[in-house]
PDB file of C-alpha atoms in Angstrom:
ATOM      1  CA  MET W  10     130.129 151.483 117.810  1.00 44.00           C
ATOM      2  CA  LYS W  11     126.327 151.678 118.007  1.00 38.00           C
ATOM      3  CA  ASN W  12     125.998 149.724 114.742  1.00 43.00           C
ATOM      4  CA  CYS W  13     128.402 147.073 116.046  1.00 42.00           C
ATOM      5  CA  LEU W  14     126.294 146.647 119.180  1.00 38.00           C
ATOM      6  CA  ILE W  15     123.121 146.244 117.087  1.00 37.00           C
ATOM      7  CA  ILE W  16     124.796 143.596 114.893  1.00 36.00           C
ATOM      8  CA  LEU W  17     126.119 141.765 117.960  1.00 36.00           C
ATOM      9  CA  ALA W  18     122.667 141.761 119.535  1.00 37.00           C
ATOM     10  CA  PHE W  19     121.129 140.385 116.316  1.00 33.00           C
ATOM     11  CA  ILE W  20     123.695 137.569 116.138  1.00 32.00           C
ATOM     12  CA  THR W  21     123.034 136.727 119.789  1.00 33.00           C
ATOM     13  CA  LEU W  22     119.283 136.587 119.107  1.00 32.00           C
ATOM     14  CA  LEU W  23     119.770 134.218 116.168  1.00 32.00           C
ATOM     15  CA  SER W  24     121.951 131.939 118.271  1.00 31.00           C
ATOM     16  CA  ALA W  25     119.351 131.833 121.025  1.00 29.00           C
ATOM     17  CA  CYS W  26     116.589 130.930 118.542  1.00 29.00           C
ATOM     18  CA  ALA W  27     118.674 128.147 117.033  1.00 33.00           C
ATOM     19  CA  ASP W  28     119.389 126.543 120.406  1.00 33.00           C
ATOM     20  CA  ASP W  29     116.027 127.084 122.078  1.00 36.00           C
ATOM     21  CA  VAL W  30     113.971 123.927 122.658  1.00 37.00           C
ATOM     22  CA  VAL W  31     110.283 124.578 123.194  1.00 36.00           C
ATOM     23  CA  GLU W  32     108.793 122.017 125.566  1.00 39.00           C
ATOM     24  CA  PRO W  33     105.633 120.421 124.134  1.00 39.00           C
ATOM     25  CA  GLN W  34     102.504 121.279 126.074  1.00 39.00           C
ATOM     26  CA  VAL W  35     100.017 118.537 126.857  1.00 38.00           C
ATOM     27  CA  THR W  36      96.544 119.253 125.461  1.00 42.00           C
ATOM     28  CA  PRO W  37      94.051 118.092 128.117  1.00 41.00           C
ATOM     29  CA  PRO W  38      90.540 117.016 127.126  1.00 39.00           C
ATOM     30  CA  LYS W  39      88.102 119.939 127.275  1.00 40.00           C
ATOM     31  CA  SER W  40      84.744 120.091 129.070  1.00 35.00           C
ATOM     32  CA  GLN W  41      82.876 118.115 126.406  1.00 41.00           C
ATOM     33  CA  ASP W  42      85.441 115.329 126.789  1.00 47.00           C
ATOM     34  CA  THR W  43      85.191 114.821 130.530  1.00 45.00           C
ATOM     35  CA  ASP W  44      84.414 111.134 130.037  1.00 54.00           C
ATOM     36  CA  PHE W  45      87.327 110.555 127.689  1.00 64.00           C
ATOM     37  CA  SER W  46      90.337 108.693 128.979  1.00 76.00           C
ATOM     38  CA  PRO W  47      92.785 106.676 126.864  1.00 82.00           C
ATOM     39  CA  PHE W  48      92.892 104.235 129.777  1.00 81.00           C
ATOM     40  CA  ASN W  49      89.193 103.395 129.308  1.00 81.00           C
ATOM     41  CA  VAL W  50      88.985 102.936 125.530  1.00 84.00           C
ATOM     42  CA  THR W  51      88.862  99.569 123.802  1.00 88.00           C
ATOM     43  CA  ALA W  52      91.423  99.713 121.000  1.00 93.00           C
ATOM     44  CA  LYS W  53      91.656  97.306 118.074  1.00 93.00           C
ATOM     45  CA  THR W  54      94.743  95.621 116.697  1.00 95.00           C
ATOM     46  CA  ILE W  55      95.600  96.819 113.188  1.00 96.00           C
ATOM     47  CA  PRO W  56      95.681  93.771 110.867  1.00 95.00           C
ATOM     48  CA  TYR W  57      98.171  93.524 108.020  1.00 96.00           C
ATOM     49  CA  ASN W  58      96.484  93.784 104.611  1.00 97.00           C
ATOM     50  CA  PRO W  59      98.789  94.137 101.577  1.00 96.00           C
ATOM     51  CA  GLY W  60      95.858  95.443  99.544  1.00 96.00           C
ATOM     52  CA  LEU W  61      95.888  98.640 101.608  1.00 97.00           C
ATOM     53  CA  ILE W  62      99.485  99.615 100.784  1.00 97.00           C
ATOM     54  CA  PRO W  63      99.497 102.696  98.502  1.00 97.00           C
ATOM     55  CA  SER W  64     101.179 102.301  95.127  1.00 95.00           C
ATOM     56  CA  GLY W  65     104.779 103.493  95.043  1.00 94.00           C
ATOM     57  CA  CYS W  66     105.149 103.032  98.802  1.00 96.00           C
ATOM     58  CA  SER W  67     108.760 102.605  99.906  1.00 94.00           C
ATOM     59  CA  ASP W  68     109.979  99.229 101.175  1.00 94.00           C
ATOM     60  CA  TRP W  69     110.532 100.560 104.695  1.00 92.00           C
ATOM     61  CA  SER W  70     106.902 101.636 104.972  1.00 95.00           C
ATOM     62  CA  SER W  71     105.261  98.659 103.269  1.00 96.00           C
ATOM     63  CA  LEU W  72     105.587  96.144 106.099  1.00 95.00           C
ATOM     64  CA  PRO W  73     104.598  96.926 109.703  1.00 96.00           C
ATOM     65  CA  TRP W  74     107.424  97.202 112.222  1.00 96.00           C
ATOM     66  CA  PRO W  75     106.796  97.253 115.993  1.00 95.00           C
ATOM     67  CA  GLY W  76     110.282  98.455 116.917  1.00 94.00           C
ATOM     68  CA  GLN W  77     112.455  96.650 119.424  1.00 86.00           C
ATOM     69  CA  ALA W  78     113.525  97.037 123.026  1.00 78.00           C
ATOM     70  CA  GLY W  79     116.487  99.328 123.571  1.00 84.00           C
ATOM     71  CA  TYR W  80     116.642 100.211 119.869  1.00 89.00           C
ATOM     72  CA  MET W  81     118.872 103.231 119.154  1.00 92.00           C
ATOM     73  CA  SER W  82     119.419 103.933 122.847  1.00 93.00           C
ATOM     74  CA  ASN W  83     121.429 107.064 122.018  1.00 94.00           C
ATOM     75  CA  TYR W  84     118.305 108.709 120.530  1.00 94.00           C
ATOM     76  CA  SER W  85     116.764 110.685 123.393  1.00 94.00           C
ATOM     77  CA  ALA W  86     113.570 112.141 121.842  1.00 94.00           C
ATOM     78  CA  ILE W  87     110.398 110.775 120.253  1.00 95.00           C
ATOM     79  CA  GLN W  88     107.716 112.211 117.980  1.00 94.00           C
ATOM     80  CA  ALA W  89     104.495 110.486 116.896  1.00 96.00           C
ATOM     81  CA  TRP W  90     103.153 110.940 113.377  1.00 96.00           C
ATOM     82  CA  MET W  91     100.721 109.725 110.716  1.00 97.00           C
ATOM     83  CA  HIS W  92     100.548 109.784 106.963  1.00 98.00           C
ATOM     84  CA  CYS W  93      98.042 108.862 104.282  1.00 98.00           C
ATOM     85  CA  ALA W  94      97.899 108.449 100.520  1.00 97.00           C
ATOM     86  CA  THR W  95      95.475 107.274  97.860  1.00 97.00           C
ATOM     87  CA  LEU W  96      95.919 103.588  97.088  1.00 96.00           C
ATOM     88  CA  LYS W  97      96.547 104.340  93.417  1.00 91.00           C
ATOM     89  CA  ASN W  98      97.867 107.350  91.530  1.00 82.00           C
ATOM     90  CA  GLN W  99      94.247 108.270  90.977  1.00 81.00           C
ATOM     91  CA  GLY W 100      91.731 108.155  93.770  1.00 85.00           C
ATOM     92  CA  SER W 101      90.149 110.150  96.544  1.00 91.00           C
ATOM     93  CA  GLY W 102      89.001 109.855 100.111  1.00 95.00           C
ATOM     94  CA  LEU W 103      88.790 111.419 103.548  1.00 97.00           C
ATOM     95  CA  VAL W 104      90.582 110.811 106.851  1.00 97.00           C
ATOM     96  CA  GLU W 105      88.946 112.105 110.045  1.00 96.00           C
ATOM     97  CA  VAL W 106      90.995 111.991 113.242  1.00 96.00           C
ATOM     98  CA  ASP W 107      89.167 112.457 116.537  1.00 93.00           C
ATOM     99  CA  TYR W 108      92.150 112.072 118.848  1.00 92.00           C
ATOM    100  CA  PHE W 109      95.766 110.937 118.718  1.00 93.00           C
ATOM    101  CA  VAL W 110      97.485 109.823 121.944  1.00 94.00           C
ATOM    102  CA  LEU W 111     101.138 108.978 122.616  1.00 94.00           C
ATOM    103  CA  MET W 112     101.551 106.764 125.689  1.00 94.00           C
ATOM    104  CA  ASP W 113     104.329 104.930 127.488  1.00 93.00           C
ATOM    105  CA  ILE W 114     104.700 101.853 129.676  1.00 91.00           C
ATOM    106  CA  ARG W 115     107.127 102.031 132.589  1.00 88.00           C
ATOM    107  CA  ASN W 116     107.453  99.133 135.040  1.00 87.00           C
ATOM    108  CA  GLY W 117     104.011  97.920 134.056  1.00 86.00           C
ATOM    109  CA  ASP W 118     102.397 101.340 134.555  1.00 90.00           C
ATOM    110  CA  THR W 119     100.874 103.168 131.580  1.00 91.00           C
ATOM    111  CA  SER W 120     100.910 106.962 131.324  1.00 92.00           C
ATOM    112  CA  VAL W 121     100.038 109.640 128.769  1.00 91.00           C
ATOM    113  CA  VAL W 122     102.849 111.546 127.074  1.00 91.00           C
ATOM    114  CA  ASP W 123     100.496 113.806 125.114  1.00 90.00           C
ATOM    115  CA  ILE W 124      96.985 114.008 123.663  1.00 88.00           C
ATOM    116  CA  LEU W 125      95.849 115.796 120.515  1.00 87.00           C
ATOM    117  CA  ASN W 126      92.090 116.112 120.484  1.00 85.00           C
ATOM    118  CA  TYR W 127      91.698 119.150 118.183  1.00 87.00           C
ATOM    119  CA  ARG W 128      89.135 120.870 120.405  1.00 84.00           C
ATOM    120  CA  ASP W 129      88.507 124.632 120.183  1.00 83.00           C
ATOM    121  CA  ILE W 130      90.526 124.875 116.938  1.00 84.00           C
ATOM    122  CA  GLU W 131      89.360 125.857 113.457  1.00 92.00           C
ATOM    123  CA  ARG W 132      92.164 126.075 110.903  1.00 94.00           C
ATOM    124  CA  SER W 133      94.399 124.079 108.566  1.00 95.00           C
ATOM    125  CA  LEU W 134      97.535 122.383 109.829  1.00 94.00           C
ATOM    126  CA  SER W 135     100.540 124.693 109.893  1.00 92.00           C
ATOM    127  CA  THR W 136     103.901 123.829 108.323  1.00 92.00           C
ATOM    128  CA  ASN W 137     105.112 123.046 111.861  1.00 90.00           C
ATOM    129  CA  GLU W 138     102.455 120.330 112.080  1.00 92.00           C
ATOM    130  CA  GLY W 139     102.402 118.672 108.668  1.00 94.00           C
ATOM    131  CA  GLY W 140     103.026 118.917 104.940  1.00 96.00           C
ATOM    132  CA  LEU W 141     102.544 117.421 101.482  1.00 98.00           C
ATOM    133  CA  PHE W 142     105.601 115.343 100.530  1.00 97.00           C
ATOM    134  CA  SER W 143     106.735 113.837  97.229  1.00 96.00           C
ATOM    135  CA  ARG W 144     105.216 110.542  96.130  1.00 95.00           C
ATOM    136  CA  TYR W 145     106.331 110.273  92.515  1.00 92.00           C
ATOM    137  CA  PRO W 146     108.820 109.454  91.139  1.00 92.00           C
ATOM    138  CA  LYS W 147     110.014 108.437  94.632  1.00 94.00           C
ATOM    139  CA  TRP W 148     108.330 108.049  98.014  1.00 95.00           C
ATOM    140  CA  TYR W 149     109.621 110.880 100.280  1.00 95.00           C
ATOM    141  CA  GLU W 150     112.282 111.816  97.739  1.00 93.00           C
ATOM    142  CA  SER W 151     113.430 114.699  99.956  1.00 89.00           C
ATOM    143  CA  ASN W 152     112.445 116.559 103.105  1.00 89.00           C
ATOM    144  CA  ASP W 153     110.943 119.387 101.044  1.00 93.00           C
ATOM    145  CA  PHE W 154     107.190 119.746 101.362  1.00 96.00           C
ATOM    146  CA  LEU W 155     104.235 121.973 100.525  1.00 97.00           C
ATOM    147  CA  PRO W 156     101.722 123.392 103.012  1.00 97.00           C
ATOM    148  CA  MET W 157      99.022 120.913 103.943  1.00 96.00           C
ATOM    149  CA  ASP W 158      96.156 122.967 102.549  1.00 96.00           C
ATOM    150  CA  ASN W 159      94.166 119.746 102.135  1.00 97.00           C
ATOM    151  CA  SER W 160      93.607 119.697 105.913  1.00 97.00           C
ATOM    152  CA  ILE W 161      91.072 121.413 108.125  1.00 96.00           C
ATOM    153  CA  ILE W 162      90.343 121.206 111.847  1.00 95.00           C
ATOM    154  CA  LYS W 163      86.723 121.868 112.740  1.00 92.00           C
ATOM    155  CA  ASP W 164      84.193 120.615 115.288  1.00 90.00           C
ATOM    156  CA  GLY W 165      86.964 118.794 117.151  1.00 90.00           C
ATOM    157  CA  ILE W 166      87.990 116.677 114.137  1.00 94.00           C
ATOM    158  CA  LEU W 167      91.066 116.849 111.903  1.00 96.00           C
ATOM    159  CA  GLU W 168      89.942 116.240 108.299  1.00 96.00           C
ATOM    160  CA  ILE W 169      92.381 115.397 105.504  1.00 97.00           C
ATOM    161  CA  LYS W 170      91.593 114.840 101.821  1.00 97.00           C
ATOM    162  CA  PRO W 171      94.779 113.351 100.324  1.00 97.00           C
ATOM    163  CA  PRO W 172      95.714 114.394  96.775  1.00 96.00           C
ATOM    164  CA  SER W 173      96.679 111.484  94.539  1.00 95.00           C
ATOM    165  CA  ASP W 174     100.166 112.805  93.706  1.00 95.00           C
ATOM    166  CA  LYS W 175     101.407 113.593  97.247  1.00 96.00           C
ATOM    167  CA  ILE W 176     101.830 111.982 100.660  1.00 97.00           C
ATOM    168  CA  SER W 177      99.915 113.783 103.413  1.00 98.00           C
ATOM    169  CA  HIS W 178     102.197 113.607 106.442  1.00 97.00           C
ATOM    170  CA  TRP W 179     101.480 115.165 109.845  1.00 96.00           C
ATOM    171  CA  TRP W 180     103.042 114.866 113.273  1.00 94.00           C
ATOM    172  CA  MET W 181     101.948 115.172 116.850  1.00 88.00           C
ATOM    173  CA  ASN W 182     103.571 118.347 118.096  1.00 75.00           C
ATOM    174  CA  GLY W 183     104.751 121.306 116.056  1.00 60.00           C
ATOM    175  CA  SER W 184     106.730 122.935 118.859  1.00 58.00           C
ATOM    176  CA  GLY W 185     109.107 120.140 119.766  1.00 73.00           C
ATOM    177  CA  LYS W 186     109.832 116.494 120.386  1.00 90.00           C
ATOM    178  CA  TYR W 187     109.201 114.605 123.608  1.00 93.00           C
ATOM    179  CA  PRO W 188     111.965 113.308 125.882  1.00 93.00           C
ATOM    180  CA  ARG W 189     112.516 109.600 125.342  1.00 94.00           C
ATOM    181  CA  ASP W 190     113.618 107.016 127.879  1.00 94.00           C
ATOM    182  CA  PRO W 191     115.180 104.163 125.844  1.00 92.00           C
ATOM    183  CA  SER W 192     114.388 101.684 128.626  1.00 91.00           C
ATOM    184  CA  ILE W 193     110.598 102.001 128.272  1.00 92.00           C
ATOM    185  CA  LYS W 194     108.051 101.196 125.568  1.00 93.00           C
ATOM    186  CA  TYR W 195     105.861 103.680 123.709  1.00 95.00           C
ATOM    187  CA  PHE W 196     102.628 103.184 121.796  1.00 95.00           C
ATOM    188  CA  ILE W 197      99.887 105.190 120.092  1.00 96.00           C
ATOM    189  CA  ILE W 198      96.098 105.137 120.430  1.00 95.00           C
ATOM    190  CA  CYS W 199      94.099 106.841 117.670  1.00 95.00           C
ATOM    191  CA  ARG W 200      90.383 107.207 116.962  1.00 94.00           C
ATOM    192  CA  LEU W 201      89.694 107.838 113.296  1.00 96.00           C
ATOM    193  CA  ARG W 202      87.389 107.242 110.352  1.00 96.00           C
ATOM    194  CA  ILE W 203      88.671 106.489 106.848  1.00 97.00           C
ATOM    195  CA  THR W 204      86.458 106.853 103.796  1.00 96.00           C
ATOM    196  CA  GLY W 205      87.408 106.010 100.230  1.00 96.00           C
ATOM    197  CA  ASP W 206      90.290 104.483  98.319  1.00 95.00           C
ATOM    198  CA  ILE W 207      93.106 105.536 100.660  1.00 96.00           C
ATOM    199  CA  GLY W 208      95.521 104.091 103.222  1.00 97.00           C
ATOM    200  CA  VAL W 209      96.588 105.504 106.591  1.00 98.00           C
ATOM    201  CA  GLN W 210      99.631 104.553 108.662  1.00 98.00           C
ATOM    202  CA  ILE W 211     100.450 105.368 112.303  1.00 98.00           C
ATOM    203  CA  ALA W 212     104.066 105.694 113.391  1.00 97.00           C
ATOM    204  CA  ALA W 213     106.739 107.423 115.478  1.00 96.00           C
ATOM    205  CA  ASP W 214     110.340 108.545 115.049  1.00 95.00           C
ATOM    206  CA  TYR W 215     113.264 108.707 117.438  1.00 95.00           C
ATOM    207  CA  TYR W 216     115.473 111.809 117.278  1.00 94.00           C
ATOM    208  CA  LYS W 217     119.019 112.327 118.518  1.00 93.00           C
ATOM    209  CA  ASP W 218     117.674 114.887 120.997  1.00 92.00           C
ATOM    210  CA  GLN W 219     114.796 117.344 121.381  1.00 91.00           C
ATOM    211  CA  ALA W 220     116.544 119.988 119.282  1.00 90.00           C
ATOM    212  CA  ALA W 221     117.304 117.580 116.408  1.00 89.00           C
ATOM    213  CA  SER W 222     115.549 117.556 113.052  1.00 85.00           C
ATOM    214  CA  TRP W 223     115.813 115.632 109.789  1.00 84.00           C
ATOM    215  CA  PRO W 224     118.057 113.733 109.029  1.00 87.00           C
ATOM    216  CA  ASP W 225     119.039 113.062 112.680  1.00 89.00           C
ATOM    217  CA  LEU W 226     116.186 110.605 113.214  1.00 91.00           C
ATOM    218  CA  THR W 227     115.302 106.934 112.857  1.00 93.00           C
ATOM    219  CA  GLU W 228     112.099 104.911 112.762  1.00 94.00           C
ATOM    220  CA  ALA W 229     110.692 103.972 116.168  1.00 96.00           C
ATOM    221  CA  PHE W 230     107.786 101.888 114.803  1.00 97.00           C
ATOM    222  CA  HIS W 231     105.146 101.998 112.086  1.00 97.00           C
ATOM    223  CA  SER W 232     101.825 100.183 111.830  1.00 98.00           C
ATOM    224  CA  PRO W 233     100.202  98.167 109.063  1.00 98.00           C
ATOM    225  CA  TRP W 234      98.214 100.308 106.647  1.00 98.00           C
ATOM    226  CA  LEU W 235      94.587 101.015 107.545  1.00 98.00           C
ATOM    227  CA  GLY W 236      91.823 101.308 104.941  1.00 97.00           C
ATOM    228  CA  ASP W 237      88.160 102.272 104.672  1.00 96.00           C
ATOM    229  CA  THR W 238      86.394 101.839 108.037  1.00 96.00           C
ATOM    230  CA  LYS W 239      82.915 101.346 106.535  1.00 95.00           C
ATOM    231  CA  GLY W 240      81.484 104.599 107.812  1.00 95.00           C
ATOM    232  CA  GLN W 241      82.527 104.018 111.418  1.00 94.00           C
ATOM    233  CA  PHE W 242      85.002 105.729 113.715  1.00 94.00           C
ATOM    234  CA  ILE W 243      87.349 103.066 115.092  1.00 95.00           C
ATOM    235  CA  THR W 244      89.955 103.177 117.848  1.00 95.00           C
ATOM    236  CA  VAL W 245      93.269 101.466 117.110  1.00 96.00           C
ATOM    237  CA  ARG W 246      96.491 100.897 119.035  1.00 96.00           C
ATOM    238  CA  TYR W 247     100.022 100.317 117.778  1.00 97.00           C
ATOM    239  CA  PRO W 248     102.271  98.619 118.756  1.00 96.00           C
ATOM    240  CA  ASN W 249     100.025  96.276 120.719  1.00 89.00           C
TER     241      ASN W 249
END
């Protein structure tokens, strides 16, 4: 009887873990960022440049797509993400992300959903935050991925050195998706620097609900590809 109770308790624990949805926690700017506000930044439009599309890139990711009003209204969660790759199957470079902000517009009012500013952190991205996905022979051939050991967070900056044979893909929150209101618009503001022969794309996905995972998702929007920023950090917004 005692063994039966232990087994029953274990099964109950597994069920609870499977159903538990961890609410994302907003990361507020720290003391050194007291002047930072996504409402005060001047963000650039990302121009379309076909020369910045990495080789082997899938058709769905080649052209920018701003999404559309009311799209997939039965999808009730959203998650912002980025990915980068070398432009050719040989190449190198560096992406440095200062902050990554998901925002929404409701009745003309803009508000912050979440901010990642990487302050007070020194480590690589965990497998809940990003991974290295297949590039050859097919772009995102499966949902299998390797740890993103080409990433490091230090001095308030996320640094990524993309390998030439993988797609470096990372997302905004490792502990859950954000509730989505299909009647409002969402957009991303990101401050980053890109160095070398690589492309970076900013995007978001809609999920069936906050507990959903791949393949219960669809594209919300994805930007044109960004290339070398000539040694400067730039702030971009998408969709505009």
